[in-house]
Each structure stands twice: as structure tokens, then as C-alpha cells.
Amino acid sequence: MESKSLCYVFATLIFSYFVLKHILKFLSSGKVKLSLPPGSMGWPYIGETFQLYSQNPNTFFASKIKRYGSIFKTRILGCNCVMISSPEAAKLVLVTKSNLFKPTFPASKERMLGKQALFFHQGDYHAKLRKLVLRAFMPEAIKKIVPEIESVALSTLESWDGRSITTYQEMKTYTFNVAMLSILGEDEVLYREDLKRCYHILEKGYNSMPINLPGTLFHKSMKARKELAQILAKIISLRRQKKRDHSDLLGTFMNDTEGLTEEQIADNIIGVIFAARDTTASVLTWILKYLGENASVLQAVTEEQEGIMKFKEELGEEKVLNWSDTKKMPITTRVIQETLRVASILSFTFREAVEDVEFDVLVTHYAIAFRKMTRGNIPHKEVDVIK
Ligand SMILES: *[C@@H]1O[C@H](CO)[C@@H](O)[C@H](O)[C@H]1NC(C)=O
Ligand SMILES: *[C@@H]1O[C@H](CO)[C@@H](O)[C@H](O)[C@H]1NC(C)=O
Ligand SMILES: *[C@@H]1O[C@H](CO)[C@@H](O)[C@H](O)[C@H]1NC(C)=O
């Protein structure tokens, strides 16, 4: 049962609505509207943030769903939201009516990662950054660092010798080290420990209330965030002095032809490391779990990997993995693809309704209205209503 609850896929999305606007709009239109879904809002502003993040988020969702059904309202990190967890509702938001929702994050997360990070934007700026990020992770860019990635993997394995580990934590460390390679290249060695320390602090405060007072997790995180930006500024200025081109992500961002400001570069580097680390570490953890549960697949993967090394040995070559070796791993590749297909990588994500959306979920008989957040793109006519 344990594994079943682990595997439980929560395609849960968080939405915000604006109660005042709802009431005003209701009064002014005179039209009967579907009401908001059931649920509790918790404390003013703080809402139910602690209930969600002080335990496994799945526990929070499970108890809410039991009480209110698959669609309920709550307040998280200062945002009024509607949470959905049924496949029908998720499909509506992500596929059939996706044009009515835009990606968003609570303001606290935006402040922590940096307002200029690509996931907080849409349109041309988003498209341009997305292209740059993808370029830095294309085979052309990754090819050259395969041996370095292998050596990170080997030293990670060595560090596990003779002790029991928490897989997800170890995978986060490993992913961080690999991310550093493809994002900052050789420059990272000097700053790795400082970067790691700052990230660790930032991460601890990532789900905290945005209360910037001395002593709060949020305050500590914001300080670490500042230090991260300073480290990056140092790396950037050293690179400018040396005038050498780099093919890593920082080099791509720094390319003059892209015209990015230093703040935009820093926000996006910090954001990409943050986004890449947790999701990748999560995939790796699932892979290990699935392999651990299926002896025959584990054996096939092991044989495939050992076969590659044996082949090199027979050719009298150095036992160092290179790009063309990674092309000879059909079984390993299938395990990765299958894991990406079945595992739930994120427990939930955020969307903001650009206008009110109503729908009846026939399966559950719930009528819900998605509402927009209290900040961001509120269309003009509605701003008037709020005033
Ligand atoms: C910088 O941009 C130009 C034009 O897009 C490109 O030809 C060049 O390879 C880029 N340099 C780096 C280091 O990415
Ligand atoms: C292991 O995986 C294979 C291939 O997907 C499958 O046929 C087999 O039933 C699995 N075995 C176990 C014990 O889950
Ligand atoms: C990669 O390794 C294979 C097998 O050991 C070898 O034949 C090939 O020459 C290597 N490629 C590069 C670019 O070093």
C-alpha cells in the first residue's frame, strides 16, 4: 500500500480567485454564477501554507480530497487558490482550455528565484530564453562533458561506500554537480561549495511564507539569494576580463548578441539550476526505485553497461565514457523513457486563470469556477470593477 500511495499521481494545480471581484461581479451582472468549490481558507493571508508544506504535500491533498472532493479551494503562500486533482479537470486546464490559463508562481517564489527568470514570463522574452536554455543542453553542448559527468557519477558512488543513503537527497547533490558543469563549466570548481551552501539555504526557505523579517526562513533565503547573485556577478566579470567564449549556459546567456542584462542572466541561471535539480533528481530516484523492484530489468541494464566497458577494454582503450558510448544504451534509454512516462515528477504546479472559467465535472458533480490571482494581468475592465 505504501508504494501505491507513493505512486499516486496528483496532477494538482493551484488556482487563485478574487473573492471581492467575485461578489462585485455577481452583484453587477445579476447573473447567477456557479459558486466556488468547497474548502477552507485557513488563516488570513497565511491560509493553509503550513498544513501543506509541514508534511508530505500528498498527505494534505489526500485529507482535503477525502473531505471536499477532487476540487477544493484553499489559500497557499498568500494566494487564494482552487486546487484540482481529477484527470478531467487537469485535462481541461492543461489541454482543452489551456488558452485560458497561464503559467504562474506565488509572488514569494518569484522573489526568491528572480523576477526575470524565464518561467515567470510569456511571449518573446520567454521564447528567446527557452531557445538559449535548450541550446545549452543539446547534444552538441553535452557531448564534450560526458567524461566529466561520468567522473561526477563515480565520485558520488564512492561517497556512498559503507553507509546507507537517502536516495532523493543524494540524487539532488549529484544533479546539482552535473548541472554546475553544463551551466558554469570549469568556472564552477572555484565556487562550487559556496554555490551549494547558498542553494541549500534557498531551498529550505522556498516554501516559506514571504515574510522578510530577521530570523525567518524567507529572510535567510533572500540573503542567500543575494549572495548567489554576487557569486555569479564575480564569475561574469572574470569571464569578461578573459574574453574567452564558453559554450555552457552562462556563456550562451553572456553572448553579446543576446543583449541580456546582468540581472536577467543571474535570475535565469539561478532559476534553471533550481528547476533542473529537483525534477532531474526526482526522475533519477524513480529510476532507482523501479530498477530495485524489477530484478530482470536491473540485470539487463547492468549487462548493457558492463558490456560497454568490456568492449573498451578489449579495444585497449581507456575506460572513460564518451558520447558515442551513450548511443549504445538502448535498454538504459528505454528505462529512462518509461520512467519519464509513468512517474510523477512534480506533485503540483501553478496556473493562473486569465478569465473566469466555469465547468461541470460530470464525474464528480462538482461545479467550479476558476478565478484569477490578485496580482498580474487583470484585464482593464475588471480593474475598474475592483476599484
Ligand atoms: C554568439 O552568438 C552568435 C550569433 O548568434 C553565434 O554565432 C555564436 O556562436 C555565439 N557564441 C557563443 C559562445 O554562444
Ligand atoms: C519487470 O519488467 C518487465 C518488462 O517491463 C515485465 O515484463 C516484468 O513483469 C517485470 N517484473 C516484475 C517483477 O515486476
Ligand atoms: C568513444 O569510445 C569508443 C569506444 O571505446 C571509441 O571507439 C571512440 O573512438 C570514442 N570516441 C571519441 C570521440 O573519443
PDB file of C-alpha atoms in Angstrom, residues 129-256:
ATOM      1  CA  LEU A 129      15.407  32.332 -23.200  1.00  0.00           C
ATOM      2  CA  ARG A 130      13.866  28.948 -23.778  1.00  0.00           C
ATOM      3  CA  LYS A 131      15.817  28.670 -27.008  1.00  0.00           C
ATOM      4  CA  LEU A 132      19.061  29.595 -25.259  1.00  0.00           C
ATOM      5  CA  VAL A 133      18.488  27.117 -22.431  1.00  0.00           C
ATOM      6  CA  LEU A 134      17.655  24.309 -24.837  1.00  0.00           C
ATOM      7  CA  ARG A 135      20.757  25.076 -26.879  1.00  0.00           C
ATOM      8  CA  ALA A 136      22.948  24.662 -23.802  1.00  0.00           C
ATOM      9  CA  PHE A 137      21.517  21.181 -23.210  1.00  0.00           C
ATOM     10  CA  MET A 138      21.558  19.972 -26.811  1.00  0.00           C
ATOM     11  CA  PRO A 139      23.803  17.030 -27.739  1.00  0.00           C
ATOM     12  CA  GLU A 140      26.324  19.449 -29.295  1.00  0.00           C
ATOM     13  CA  ALA A 141      26.868  21.088 -25.911  1.00  0.00           C
ATOM     14  CA  ILE A 142      26.592  17.966 -23.735  1.00  0.00           C
ATOM     15  CA  LYS A 143      28.851  15.785 -25.917  1.00  0.00           C
ATOM     16  CA  LYS A 144      32.029  17.336 -24.632  1.00  0.00           C
ATOM     17  CA  ILE A 145      31.274  16.901 -20.949  1.00  0.00           C
ATOM     18  CA  VAL A 146      30.294  13.218 -20.928  1.00  0.00           C
ATOM     19  CA  PRO A 147      33.629  12.170 -19.345  1.00  0.00           C
ATOM     20  CA  GLU A 148      33.233  14.842 -16.645  1.00  0.00           C
ATOM     21  CA  ILE A 149      29.669  13.719 -15.934  1.00  0.00           C
ATOM     22  CA  GLU A 150      30.937  10.174 -15.592  1.00  0.00           C
ATOM     23  CA  SER A 151      33.551  11.231 -13.099  1.00  0.00           C
ATOM     24  CA  VAL A 152      30.922  13.079 -11.032  1.00  0.00           C
ATOM     25  CA  ALA A 153      28.856   9.867 -11.061  1.00  0.00           C
ATOM     26  CA  LEU A 154      31.824   7.765  -9.986  1.00  0.00           C
ATOM     27  CA  SER A 155      32.775  10.010  -7.099  1.00  0.00           C
ATOM     28  CA  THR A 156      29.141  10.130  -5.997  1.00  0.00           C
ATOM     29  CA  LEU A 157      29.057   6.325  -5.905  1.00  0.00           C
ATOM     30  CA  GLU A 158      32.313   6.253  -3.956  1.00  0.00           C
ATOM     31  CA  SER A 159      30.911   8.644  -1.375  1.00  0.00           C
ATOM     32  CA  TRP A 160      28.127   6.128  -0.641  1.00  0.00           C
ATOM     33  CA  ASP A 161      30.544   3.378   0.300  1.00  0.00           C
ATOM     34  CA  GLY A 162      29.621   1.710   3.557  1.00  0.00           C
ATOM     35  CA  ARG A 163      26.727   3.959   4.536  1.00  0.00           C
ATOM     36  CA  SER A 164      23.032   3.987   3.960  1.00  0.00           C
ATOM     37  CA  ILE A 165      21.725   6.927   1.981  1.00  0.00           C
ATOM     38  CA  THR A 166      18.537   8.860   1.351  1.00  0.00           C
ATOM     39  CA  THR A 167      18.282   8.387  -2.382  1.00  0.00           C
ATOM     40  CA  TYR A 168      16.474  11.618  -3.244  1.00  0.00           C
ATOM     41  CA  GLN A 169      18.949  13.754  -1.253  1.00  0.00           C
ATOM     42  CA  GLU A 170      21.940  12.055  -2.894  1.00  0.00           C
ATOM     43  CA  MET A 171      20.374  12.458  -6.321  1.00  0.00           C
ATOM     44  CA  LYS A 172      19.908  16.150  -5.646  1.00  0.00           C
ATOM     45  CA  THR A 173      23.608  16.510  -4.831  1.00  0.00           C
ATOM     46  CA  TYR A 174      24.573  14.561  -7.934  1.00  0.00           C
ATOM     47  CA  THR A 175      22.220  16.550 -10.170  1.00  0.00           C
ATOM     48  CA  PHE A 176      23.496  19.802  -8.718  1.00  0.00           C
ATOM     49  CA  ASN A 177      27.089  18.883  -9.527  1.00  0.00           C
ATOM     50  CA  VAL A 178      26.204  17.867 -13.074  1.00  0.00           C
ATOM     51  CA  ALA A 179      24.080  20.994 -13.560  1.00  0.00           C
ATOM     52  CA  MET A 180      27.052  23.101 -12.453  1.00  0.00           C
ATOM     53  CA  LEU A 181      29.145  21.508 -15.210  1.00  0.00           C
ATOM     54  CA  SER A 182      26.738  22.319 -18.009  1.00  0.00           C
ATOM     55  CA  ILE A 183      25.803  25.734 -16.677  1.00  0.00           C
ATOM     56  CA  LEU A 184      29.072  27.190 -15.415  1.00  0.00           C
ATOM     57  CA  GLY A 185      31.615  24.862 -16.982  1.00  0.00           C
ATOM     58  CA  GLU A 186      35.109  24.914 -15.492  1.00  0.00           C
ATOM     59  CA  ASP A 187      34.430  28.084 -13.544  1.00  0.00           C
ATOM     60  CA  GLU A 188      32.239  26.265 -11.098  1.00  0.00           C
ATOM     61  CA  VAL A 189      35.065  24.402  -9.362  1.00  0.00           C
ATOM     62  CA  LEU A 190      36.196  27.514  -7.504  1.00  0.00           C
ATOM     63  CA  TYR A 191      32.725  28.419  -6.349  1.00  0.00           C
ATOM     64  CA  ARG A 192      31.040  25.048  -6.014  1.00  0.00           C
ATOM     65  CA  GLU A 193      30.975  24.894  -2.215  1.00  0.00           C
ATOM     66  CA  ASP A 194      29.692  28.457  -1.864  1.00  0.00           C
ATOM     67  CA  LEU A 195      27.059  27.890  -4.504  1.00  0.00           C
ATOM     68  CA  LYS A 196      25.978  24.660  -2.858  1.00  0.00           C
ATOM     69  CA  ARG A 197      25.698  26.280   0.568  1.00  0.00           C
ATOM     70  CA  CYS A 198      23.592  29.157  -0.793  1.00  0.00           C
ATOM     71  CA  TYR A 199      21.331  26.808  -2.713  1.00  0.00           C
ATOM     72  CA  HIS A 200      20.786  24.713   0.353  1.00  0.00           C
ATOM     73  CA  ILE A 201      19.593  27.766   2.317  1.00  0.00           C
ATOM     74  CA  LEU A 202      17.473  28.994  -0.588  1.00  0.00           C
ATOM     75  CA  GLU A 203      15.823  25.635  -0.886  1.00  0.00           C
ATOM     76  CA  LYS A 204      14.919  25.476   2.796  1.00  0.00           C
ATOM     77  CA  GLY A 205      13.035  28.732   2.508  1.00  0.00           C
ATOM     78  CA  TYR A 206      11.498  28.051  -0.872  1.00  0.00           C
ATOM     79  CA  ASN A 207       8.097  27.085   0.529  1.00  0.00           C
ATOM     80  CA  SER A 208       8.079  29.545   3.402  1.00  0.00           C
ATOM     81  CA  MET A 209       5.742  32.488   3.833  1.00  0.00           C
ATOM     82  CA  PRO A 210       7.144  35.624   2.201  1.00  0.00           C
ATOM     83  CA  ILE A 211       7.766  37.440   5.486  1.00  0.00           C
ATOM     84  CA  ASN A 212      11.064  39.274   5.178  1.00  0.00           C
ATOM     85  CA  LEU A 213      11.968  39.761   8.857  1.00  0.00           C
ATOM     86  CA  PRO A 214      15.268  38.779  10.501  1.00  0.00           C
ATOM     87  CA  GLY A 215      15.120  35.169  11.662  1.00  0.00           C
ATOM     88  CA  THR A 216      12.522  33.943   9.185  1.00  0.00           C
ATOM     89  CA  LEU A 217      13.385  31.250   6.663  1.00  0.00           C
ATOM     90  CA  PHE A 218      12.308  33.620   3.928  1.00  0.00           C
ATOM     91  CA  HIS A 219      14.741  36.269   5.141  1.00  0.00           C
ATOM     92  CA  LYS A 220      17.628  33.786   5.233  1.00  0.00           C
ATOM     93  CA  SER A 221      16.718  32.596   1.759  1.00  0.00           C
ATOM     94  CA  MET A 222      16.640  36.103   0.371  1.00  0.00           C
ATOM     95  CA  LYS A 223      20.104  36.705   1.824  1.00  0.00           C
ATOM     96  CA  ALA A 224      21.384  33.519   0.226  1.00  0.00           C
ATOM     97  CA  ARG A 225      19.736  34.620  -2.998  1.00  0.00           C
ATOM     98  CA  LYS A 226      21.681  37.877  -2.869  1.00  0.00           C
ATOM     99  CA  GLU A 227      24.916  36.016  -2.262  1.00  0.00           C
ATOM    100  CA  LEU A 228      24.227  33.734  -5.232  1.00  0.00           C
ATOM    101  CA  ALA A 229      23.786  36.784  -7.436  1.00  0.00           C
ATOM    102  CA  GLN A 230      27.098  38.168  -6.132  1.00  0.00           C
ATOM    103  CA  ILE A 231      28.942  34.932  -6.909  1.00  0.00           C
ATOM    104  CA  LEU A 232      27.504  34.931 -10.409  1.00  0.00           C
ATOM    105  CA  ALA A 233      28.463  38.582 -10.880  1.00  0.00           C
ATOM    106  CA  LYS A 234      32.033  37.647  -9.913  1.00  0.00           C
ATOM    107  CA  ILE A 235      32.112  34.784 -12.432  1.00  0.00           C
ATOM    108  CA  ILE A 236      30.632  37.017 -15.136  1.00  0.00           C
ATOM    109  CA  SER A 237      33.165  39.785 -14.597  1.00  0.00           C
ATOM    110  CA  LEU A 238      36.071  37.300 -14.586  1.00  0.00           C
ATOM    111  CA  ARG A 239      34.818  35.914 -17.890  1.00  0.00           C
ATOM    112  CA  ARG A 240      34.505  39.387 -19.377  1.00  0.00           C
ATOM    113  CA  GLN A 241      38.111  40.121 -18.423  1.00  0.00           C
ATOM    114  CA  LYS A 242      39.414  36.938 -20.012  1.00  0.00           C
ATOM    115  CA  LYS A 243      37.330  37.493 -23.152  1.00  0.00           C
ATOM    116  CA  ARG A 244      37.101  33.772 -23.832  1.00  0.00           C
ATOM    117  CA  ASP A 245      33.984  32.203 -25.347  1.00  0.00           C
ATOM    118  CA  HIS A 246      32.298  29.455 -23.357  1.00  0.00           C
ATOM    119  CA  SER A 247      29.755  27.023 -24.724  1.00  0.00           C
ATOM    120  CA  ASP A 248      27.991  26.425 -21.394  1.00  0.00           C
ATOM    121  CA  LEU A 249      24.707  28.062 -20.430  1.00  0.00           C
ATOM    122  CA  LEU A 250      26.349  31.091 -18.841  1.00  0.00           C
ATOM    123  CA  GLY A 251      28.413  31.588 -21.997  1.00  0.00           C
ATOM    124  CA  THR A 252      25.263  31.411 -24.099  1.00  0.00           C
ATOM    125  CA  PHE A 253      23.486  33.953 -21.899  1.00  0.00           C
ATOM    126  CA  MET A 254      26.514  36.240 -21.931  1.00  0.00           C
ATOM    127  CA  ASN A 255      26.767  36.296 -25.696  1.00  0.00           C
ATOM    128  CA  ASP A 256      26.518  39.985 -26.564  1.00  0.00           C
TER     129      ASP A 256
END
